[in-house]
Amino acid sequence: MIGLISATAAGAAARDRLAAAWPDRTRVYDGPVGDAVRRAFAECEQLVCFLATGAVVRLIAPLLGDKASDPGVVCVDEGGRFAVSLVGGHGGGANELAREVGELLGAEPVVTTATDAVGVPGLDTLGLPVEGAVAAVSRALLDGEPVALHNESGWPLPPLPVAGEGAYGIRVTDRLVEPVPEREVVLRPPTLVVGVGASKGAPVEEVLELIEGSLREAKLSSKSIAHLATVDAKAQEPGIVAAAERLGVPLVTHSAEELAAVEVPNPSDAPLAAVGTPSVAEAAALIGGGELLVAKRKSAARPAMATCAVVRRPARGRLAVVGLGPGARDLLTPRAKAELRRASVLVGLDQYVDQIRDLLRPGTRILESGLGAEEERARTAVAEARKGQAVALIGSGDAGVYAMASPALAEASDDIDVIGVPGVTAALAAAAILGAPLGHDHVSISLSDLHTPWEVIERRVRAAAEADIVVTFYNPRSRGRDWQLPKALAILAEHREPATPVGVVRNASRPDGSARLTTLAALDPATVDMMTVVTVGNTATRDIAGRMVTPRGYRWQEGTK
């Protein structure tokens, strides 16, 4: 929960905007400011104070205890110009909260954490449990001292300025090892899957003792548990459910049929009779593949009511397919920015790389190529992910719309994790400029016949024309393809009036962009190029005050025709 505190009417106005935008995340604290801050500090994970920084410093100073447990505090000036990450930048999430508040209020986020200032990932912000000398190793990274990386699991990480050898070290491991005091950080990747079986009514203490004891004896860290796994029939078993909750990991269940198909070293007739599979613990742990580190073992209670097995799943590379939007920086989504900063390898068209080069962390490896190499880029991105890298494959607009998602996913198999990051498409950006042309059913059609036969494209255009659907044409015309757009417009003209509104937008959202509203009869295809999208209205689309509008329904109010 985020506590919101203000002292003036101006601060309260900005506070209320946050409260309205995040009703489930925020709580307003009224009353005397000092009392409000003390209550929020004790009750919330984060605070946003609409006060002067000096006032906030004095109010929270007596309350500060440990950076690992103190809430993150963001201070917003009463003019709403700056959102300052004041306390708990990493551990308390104040840095990211300052950015979120800034996005919402139009304020400039102010982040002074050293690693953020120079673009080095904070070791406590990588999404992995961390132990050891975080401050000392981070300082060594910032000072340019050699820091060795020992990634035992091969887990994908963002770029880190590390060396082969050094006095300081970062170890990525699921083994139960202690970091070297003042010299080492240990990161715990989620590599372990714990399969669990239990009799009805098995106590949570028995299940937990079995899991934690098994890991301890195998010299494995419980912080590297990815999830607990069991059979569907035990999905609501209180002891298993509570064990997952106490460990802070998901509970994943599988059908008895799926588990019965997994080859295990220790099958048994008891679970076969009870739930329909000769193995629960081992099969549930092994179903995704991996190395069996702890074979099925029973709890120490008599009679034993729980079993478990532990598997180390192989590290998986990560491929984020990122849509950059139509080109304007403010239409690049926060999620896209986060993925770009998370990637250790970036793959993309050279002109798209140039758009976002400044957002990449130092050390990001860039693999760029020119026009016409889409399949090559897709293969390269997948190959890098298969090496265990964190890869971002970029495309314009939305990566799934005439962009890189299709070739990448056609190349990828289930041996890597694939994350789709949506973006604002050229059609949507153009529509926002034109007015509301996509208010009813609409379709996007590419007129490029380089990969699709013209006969197929023409059939789609005719179908859209006959169905009276608004059409946005991508790739409408180039120097080598100058007849396709006139042909498509002629097909639409068979079903629509000459005065049908047509929007022509070039470089939507970019500084050199242009837009104009014309008609089906008046549009000159020679004025259109590959940087343009052409939106043709349906029979209900109107030019209203210079804006292209398609009503949500096909019935207009009386007197508007």
PDB file of N, CA and C in Angstrom, residues 152-213:
ATOM      1  N   GLU A 152      26.930 -19.511 -12.212  1.00  0.00           N
ATOM      2  CA  GLU A 152      26.922 -20.970 -12.212  1.00  0.00           C
ATOM      3  C   GLU A 152      25.703 -21.548 -12.918  1.00  0.00           C
ATOM      4  N   SER A 153      24.601 -20.829 -12.874  1.00  0.00           N
ATOM      5  CA  SER A 153      23.362 -21.353 -13.445  1.00  0.00           C
ATOM      6  C   SER A 153      23.155 -20.933 -14.897  1.00  0.00           C
ATOM      7  N   GLY A 154      23.949 -19.954 -15.375  1.00  0.00           N
ATOM      8  CA  GLY A 154      23.724 -19.434 -16.717  1.00  0.00           C
ATOM      9  C   GLY A 154      22.475 -18.588 -16.827  1.00  0.00           C
ATOM     10  N   TRP A 155      22.009 -18.053 -15.701  1.00  0.00           N
ATOM     11  CA  TRP A 155      20.765 -17.282 -15.701  1.00  0.00           C
ATOM     12  C   TRP A 155      20.943 -15.968 -16.466  1.00  0.00           C
ATOM     13  N   PRO A 156      19.973 -15.606 -17.339  1.00  0.00           N
ATOM     14  CA  PRO A 156      20.131 -14.372 -18.121  1.00  0.00           C
ATOM     15  C   PRO A 156      20.106 -13.140 -17.235  1.00  0.00           C
ATOM     16  N   LEU A 157      21.088 -12.265 -17.440  1.00  0.00           N
ATOM     17  CA  LEU A 157      21.238 -11.042 -16.651  1.00  0.00           C
ATOM     18  C   LEU A 157      21.367  -9.845 -17.579  1.00  0.00           C
ATOM     19  N   PRO A 158      21.040  -8.658 -17.094  1.00  0.00           N
ATOM     20  CA  PRO A 158      21.325  -7.447 -17.874  1.00  0.00           C
ATOM     21  C   PRO A 158      22.828  -7.214 -17.922  1.00  0.00           C
ATOM     22  N   PRO A 159      23.287  -6.306 -18.788  1.00  0.00           N
ATOM     23  CA  PRO A 159      24.731  -6.080 -18.891  1.00  0.00           C
ATOM     24  C   PRO A 159      25.305  -5.543 -17.588  1.00  0.00           C
ATOM     25  N   LEU A 160      26.385  -6.157 -17.141  1.00  0.00           N
ATOM     26  CA  LEU A 160      27.088  -5.722 -15.936  1.00  0.00           C
ATOM     27  C   LEU A 160      28.552  -5.483 -16.293  1.00  0.00           C
ATOM     28  N   PRO A 161      29.146  -4.407 -15.774  1.00  0.00           N
ATOM     29  CA  PRO A 161      30.552  -4.120 -16.076  1.00  0.00           C
ATOM     30  C   PRO A 161      31.470  -5.016 -15.254  1.00  0.00           C
ATOM     31  N   VAL A 162      31.555  -6.299 -15.645  1.00  0.00           N
ATOM     32  CA  VAL A 162      32.311  -7.272 -14.860  1.00  0.00           C
ATOM     33  C   VAL A 162      33.544  -7.724 -15.633  1.00  0.00           C
ATOM     34  N   ALA A 163      34.453  -8.361 -14.897  1.00  0.00           N
ATOM     35  CA  ALA A 163      35.694  -8.861 -15.480  1.00  0.00           C
ATOM     36  C   ALA A 163      35.821 -10.345 -15.171  1.00  0.00           C
ATOM     37  N   GLY A 164      36.834 -10.976 -15.768  1.00  0.00           N
ATOM     38  CA  GLY A 164      37.053 -12.391 -15.512  1.00  0.00           C
ATOM     39  C   GLY A 164      37.527 -12.652 -14.093  1.00  0.00           C
ATOM     40  N   GLU A 165      38.336 -11.769 -13.587  1.00  0.00           N
ATOM     41  CA  GLU A 165      38.875 -11.910 -12.234  1.00  0.00           C
ATOM     42  C   GLU A 165      38.760 -10.574 -11.520  1.00  0.00           C
ATOM     43  N   GLY A 166      38.776 -10.609 -10.202  1.00  0.00           N
ATOM     44  CA  GLY A 166      38.713  -9.377  -9.444  1.00  0.00           C
ATOM     45  C   GLY A 166      38.641  -9.647  -7.964  1.00  0.00           C
ATOM     46  N   ALA A 167      38.941  -8.619  -7.198  1.00  0.00           N
ATOM     47  CA  ALA A 167      38.884  -8.755  -5.743  1.00  0.00           C
ATOM     48  C   ALA A 167      37.450  -8.869  -5.257  1.00  0.00           C
ATOM     49  N   TYR A 168      36.523  -8.322  -6.043  1.00  0.00           N
ATOM     50  CA  TYR A 168      35.114  -8.397  -5.703  1.00  0.00           C
ATOM     51  C   TYR A 168      34.432  -9.384  -6.649  1.00  0.00           C
ATOM     52  N   GLY A 169      33.294  -9.916  -6.236  1.00  0.00           N
ATOM     53  CA  GLY A 169      32.648 -10.918  -7.070  1.00  0.00           C
ATOM     54  C   GLY A 169      31.137 -10.913  -6.957  1.00  0.00           C
ATOM     55  N   ILE A 170      30.502 -11.396  -8.017  1.00  0.00           N
ATOM     56  CA  ILE A 170      29.062 -11.629  -8.059  1.00  0.00           C
ATOM     57  C   ILE A 170      28.875 -13.092  -8.428  1.00  0.00           C
ATOM     58  N   ARG A 171      28.202 -13.831  -7.577  1.00  0.00           N
ATOM     59  CA  ARG A 171      27.978 -15.247  -7.850  1.00  0.00           C
ATOM     60  C   ARG A 171      26.474 -15.480  -8.027  1.00  0.00           C
ATOM     61  N   VAL A 172      26.120 -16.153  -9.105  1.00  0.00           N
ATOM     62  CA  VAL A 172      24.724 -16.492  -9.375  1.00  0.00           C
ATOM     63  C   VAL A 172      24.587 -17.998  -9.194  1.00  0.00           C
ATOM     64  N   THR A 173      23.953 -18.408  -8.117  1.00  0.00           N
ATOM     65  CA  THR A 173      23.920 -19.829  -7.785  1.00  0.00           C
ATOM     66  C   THR A 173      22.707 -20.171  -6.941  1.00  0.00           C
ATOM     67  N   ASP A 174      22.263 -21.428  -7.045  1.00  0.00           N
ATOM     68  CA  ASP A 174      21.203 -21.921  -6.163  1.00  0.00           C
ATOM     69  C   ASP A 174      21.783 -22.759  -5.030  1.00  0.00           C
ATOM     70  N   ARG A 175      23.113 -22.879  -4.994  1.00  0.00           N
ATOM     71  CA  ARG A 175      23.740 -23.661  -3.942  1.00  0.00           C
ATOM     72  C   ARG A 175      23.766 -22.874  -2.628  1.00  0.00           C
ATOM     73  N   LEU A 176      23.722 -23.601  -1.547  1.00  0.00           N
ATOM     74  CA  LEU A 176      23.688 -22.973  -0.223  1.00  0.00           C
ATOM     75  C   LEU A 176      25.109 -22.591   0.170  1.00  0.00           C
ATOM     76  N   VAL A 177      25.553 -21.453  -0.337  1.00  0.00           N
ATOM     77  CA  VAL A 177      26.905 -20.966  -0.047  1.00  0.00           C
ATOM     78  C   VAL A 177      26.793 -19.594   0.600  1.00  0.00           C
ATOM     79  N   GLU A 178      27.785 -19.254   1.405  1.00  0.00           N
ATOM     80  CA  GLU A 178      27.846 -17.956   2.047  1.00  0.00           C
ATOM     81  C   GLU A 178      28.723 -17.019   1.213  1.00  0.00           C
ATOM     82  N   PRO A 179      28.270 -15.811   0.977  1.00  0.00           N
ATOM     83  CA  PRO A 179      29.117 -14.869   0.229  1.00  0.00           C
ATOM     84  C   PRO A 179      30.352 -14.489   1.039  1.00  0.00           C
ATOM     85  N   VAL A 180      31.445 -14.223   0.323  1.00  0.00           N
ATOM     86  CA  VAL A 180      32.661 -13.770   0.987  1.00  0.00           C
ATOM     87  C   VAL A 180      32.376 -12.426   1.649  1.00  0.00           C
ATOM     88  N   PRO A 181      32.618 -12.285   2.948  1.00  0.00           N
ATOM     89  CA  PRO A 181      32.283 -11.041   3.649  1.00  0.00           C
ATOM     90  C   PRO A 181      32.916  -9.820   3.002  1.00  0.00           C
ATOM     91  N   GLU A 182      32.103  -8.782   2.814  1.00  0.00           N
ATOM     92  CA  GLU A 182      32.544  -7.477   2.304  1.00  0.00           C
ATOM     93  C   GLU A 182      33.097  -7.527   0.879  1.00  0.00           C
ATOM     94  N   ARG A 183      33.015  -8.689   0.223  1.00  0.00           N
ATOM     95  CA  ARG A 183      33.628  -8.802  -1.099  1.00  0.00           C
ATOM     96  C   ARG A 183      32.711  -9.414  -2.158  1.00  0.00           C
ATOM     97  N   GLU A 184      31.621 -10.016  -1.742  1.00  0.00           N
ATOM     98  CA  GLU A 184      30.858 -10.808  -2.709  1.00  0.00           C
ATOM     99  C   GLU A 184      29.360 -10.634  -2.512  1.00  0.00           C
ATOM    100  N   VAL A 185      28.664 -10.694  -3.626  1.00  0.00           N
ATOM    101  CA  VAL A 185      27.200 -10.721  -3.642  1.00  0.00           C
ATOM    102  C   VAL A 185      26.770 -12.052  -4.243  1.00  0.00           C
ATOM    103  N   VAL A 186      25.785 -12.669  -3.648  1.00  0.00           N
ATOM    104  CA  VAL A 186      25.218 -13.907  -4.180  1.00  0.00           C
ATOM    105  C   VAL A 186      23.794 -13.621  -4.633  1.00  0.00           C
ATOM    106  N   LEU A 187      23.520 -13.917  -5.883  1.00  0.00           N
ATOM    107  CA  LEU A 187      22.176 -13.802  -6.450  1.00  0.00           C
ATOM    108  C   LEU A 187      21.573 -15.183  -6.567  1.00  0.00           C
ATOM    109  N   ARG A 188      20.296 -15.302  -6.209  1.00  0.00           N
ATOM    110  CA  ARG A 188      19.619 -16.593  -6.189  1.00  0.00           C
ATOM    111  C   ARG A 188      18.627 -16.704  -7.356  1.00  0.00           C
ATOM    112  N   PRO A 189      18.990 -17.392  -8.426  1.00  0.00           N
ATOM    113  CA  PRO A 189      18.069 -17.544  -9.546  1.00  0.00           C
ATOM    114  C   PRO A 189      16.988 -18.584  -9.223  1.00  0.00           C
ATOM    115  N   PRO A 190      15.789 -18.451  -9.776  1.00  0.00           N
ATOM    116  CA  PRO A 190      14.706 -19.406  -9.485  1.00  0.00           C
ATOM    117  C   PRO A 190      14.842 -20.678 -10.311  1.00  0.00           C
ATOM    118  N   THR A 191      15.823 -21.508  -9.953  1.00  0.00           N
ATOM    119  CA  THR A 191      16.134 -22.700 -10.746  1.00  0.00           C
ATOM    120  C   THR A 191      15.547 -23.989 -10.183  1.00  0.00           C
ATOM    121  N   LEU A 192      15.034 -23.958  -8.977  1.00  0.00           N
ATOM    122  CA  LEU A 192      14.619 -25.199  -8.316  1.00  0.00           C
ATOM    123  C   LEU A 192      13.099 -25.368  -8.346  1.00  0.00           C
ATOM    124  N   VAL A 193      12.675 -26.545  -8.757  1.00  0.00           N
ATOM    125  CA  VAL A 193      11.264 -26.920  -8.696  1.00  0.00           C
ATOM    126  C   VAL A 193      11.124 -28.021  -7.658  1.00  0.00           C
ATOM    127  N   VAL A 194      10.250 -27.818  -6.700  1.00  0.00           N
ATOM    128  CA  VAL A 194      10.034 -28.791  -5.635  1.00  0.00           C
ATOM    129  C   VAL A 194       8.695 -29.471  -5.864  1.00  0.00           C
ATOM    130  N   GLY A 195       8.728 -30.770  -6.172  1.00  0.00           N
ATOM    131  CA  GLY A 195       7.505 -31.541  -6.295  1.00  0.00           C
ATOM    132  C   GLY A 195       7.054 -32.001  -4.924  1.00  0.00           C
ATOM    133  N   VAL A 196       5.759 -31.904  -4.657  1.00  0.00           N
ATOM    134  CA  VAL A 196       5.232 -32.210  -3.322  1.00  0.00           C
ATOM    135  C   VAL A 196       4.009 -33.117  -3.443  1.00  0.00           C
ATOM    136  N   GLY A 197       3.987 -34.143  -2.619  1.00  0.00           N
ATOM    137  CA  GLY A 197       2.791 -34.974  -2.441  1.00  0.00           C
ATOM    138  C   GLY A 197       2.422 -34.970  -0.979  1.00  0.00           C
ATOM    139  N   ALA A 198       1.145 -35.130  -0.684  1.00  0.00           N
ATOM    140  CA  ALA A 198       0.723 -35.103   0.717  1.00  0.00           C
ATOM    141  C   ALA A 198      -0.565 -35.871   0.898  1.00  0.00           C
ATOM    142  N   SER A 199      -0.680 -36.530   2.035  1.00  0.00           N
ATOM    143  CA  SER A 199      -1.941 -37.174   2.412  1.00  0.00           C
ATOM    144  C   SER A 199      -2.937 -36.098   2.828  1.00  0.00           C
ATOM    145  N   LYS A 200      -4.210 -36.441   2.810  1.00  0.00           N
ATOM    146  CA  LYS A 200      -5.221 -35.483   3.213  1.00  0.00           C
ATOM    147  C   LYS A 200      -5.000 -35.059   4.661  1.00  0.00           C
ATOM    148  N   GLY A 201      -4.979 -33.743   4.863  1.00  0.00           N
ATOM    149  CA  GLY A 201      -4.809 -33.209   6.209  1.00  0.00           C
ATOM    150  C   GLY A 201      -3.372 -33.104   6.661  1.00  0.00           C
ATOM    151  N   ALA A 202      -2.418 -33.276   5.774  1.00  0.00           N
ATOM    152  CA  ALA A 202      -1.010 -33.151   6.166  1.00  0.00           C
ATOM    153  C   ALA A 202      -0.751 -31.748   6.701  1.00  0.00           C
ATOM    154  N   PRO A 203      -0.143 -31.606   7.879  1.00  0.00           N
ATOM    155  CA  PRO A 203       0.092 -30.276   8.455  1.00  0.00           C
ATOM    156  C   PRO A 203       1.105 -29.484   7.636  1.00  0.00           C
ATOM    157  N   VAL A 204       0.913 -28.193   7.568  1.00  0.00           N
ATOM    158  CA  VAL A 204       1.845 -27.362   6.826  1.00  0.00           C
ATOM    159  C   VAL A 204       3.238 -27.442   7.426  1.00  0.00           C
ATOM    160  N   GLU A 205       3.340 -27.579   8.752  1.00  0.00           N
ATOM    161  CA  GLU A 205       4.658 -27.661   9.393  1.00  0.00           C
ATOM    162  C   GLU A 205       5.413 -28.892   8.914  1.00  0.00           C
ATOM    163  N   GLU A 206       4.698 -29.992   8.716  1.00  0.00           N
ATOM    164  CA  GLU A 206       5.351 -31.211   8.240  1.00  0.00           C
ATOM    165  C   GLU A 206       5.831 -31.042   6.796  1.00  0.00           C
ATOM    166  N   VAL A 207       5.005 -30.411   5.966  1.00  0.00           N
ATOM    167  CA  VAL A 207       5.383 -30.191   4.566  1.00  0.00           C
ATOM    168  C   VAL A 207       6.587 -29.264   4.494  1.00  0.00           C
ATOM    169  N   LEU A 208       6.552 -28.162   5.239  1.00  0.00           N
ATOM    170  CA  LEU A 208       7.656 -27.200   5.227  1.00  0.00           C
ATOM    171  C   LEU A 208       8.945 -27.799   5.769  1.00  0.00           C
ATOM    172  N   GLU A 209       8.849 -28.540   6.861  1.00  0.00           N
ATOM    173  CA  GLU A 209      10.043 -29.148   7.438  1.00  0.00           C
ATOM    174  C   GLU A 209      10.691 -30.109   6.446  1.00  0.00           C
ATOM    175  N   LEU A 210       9.866 -30.864   5.719  1.00  0.00           N
ATOM    176  CA  LEU A 210      10.392 -31.791   4.720  1.00  0.00           C
ATOM    177  C   LEU A 210      11.107 -31.038   3.596  1.00  0.00           C
ATOM    178  N   ILE A 211      10.451 -29.992   3.063  1.00  0.00           N
ATOM    179  CA  ILE A 211      11.045 -29.236   1.955  1.00  0.00           C
ATOM    180  C   ILE A 211      12.341 -28.568   2.381  1.00  0.00           C
ATOM    181  N   GLU A 212      12.301 -27.839   3.485  1.00  0.00           N
ATOM    182  CA  GLU A 212      13.478 -27.085   3.917  1.00  0.00           C
ATOM    183  C   GLU A 212      14.611 -28.018   4.339  1.00  0.00           C
ATOM    184  N   GLY A 213      14.264 -29.140   4.987  1.00  0.00           N
ATOM    185  CA  GLY A 213      15.297 -30.103   5.380  1.00  0.00           C
ATOM    186  C   GLY A 213      15.940 -30.766   4.176  1.00  0.00           C
TER     187      GLY A 213
END
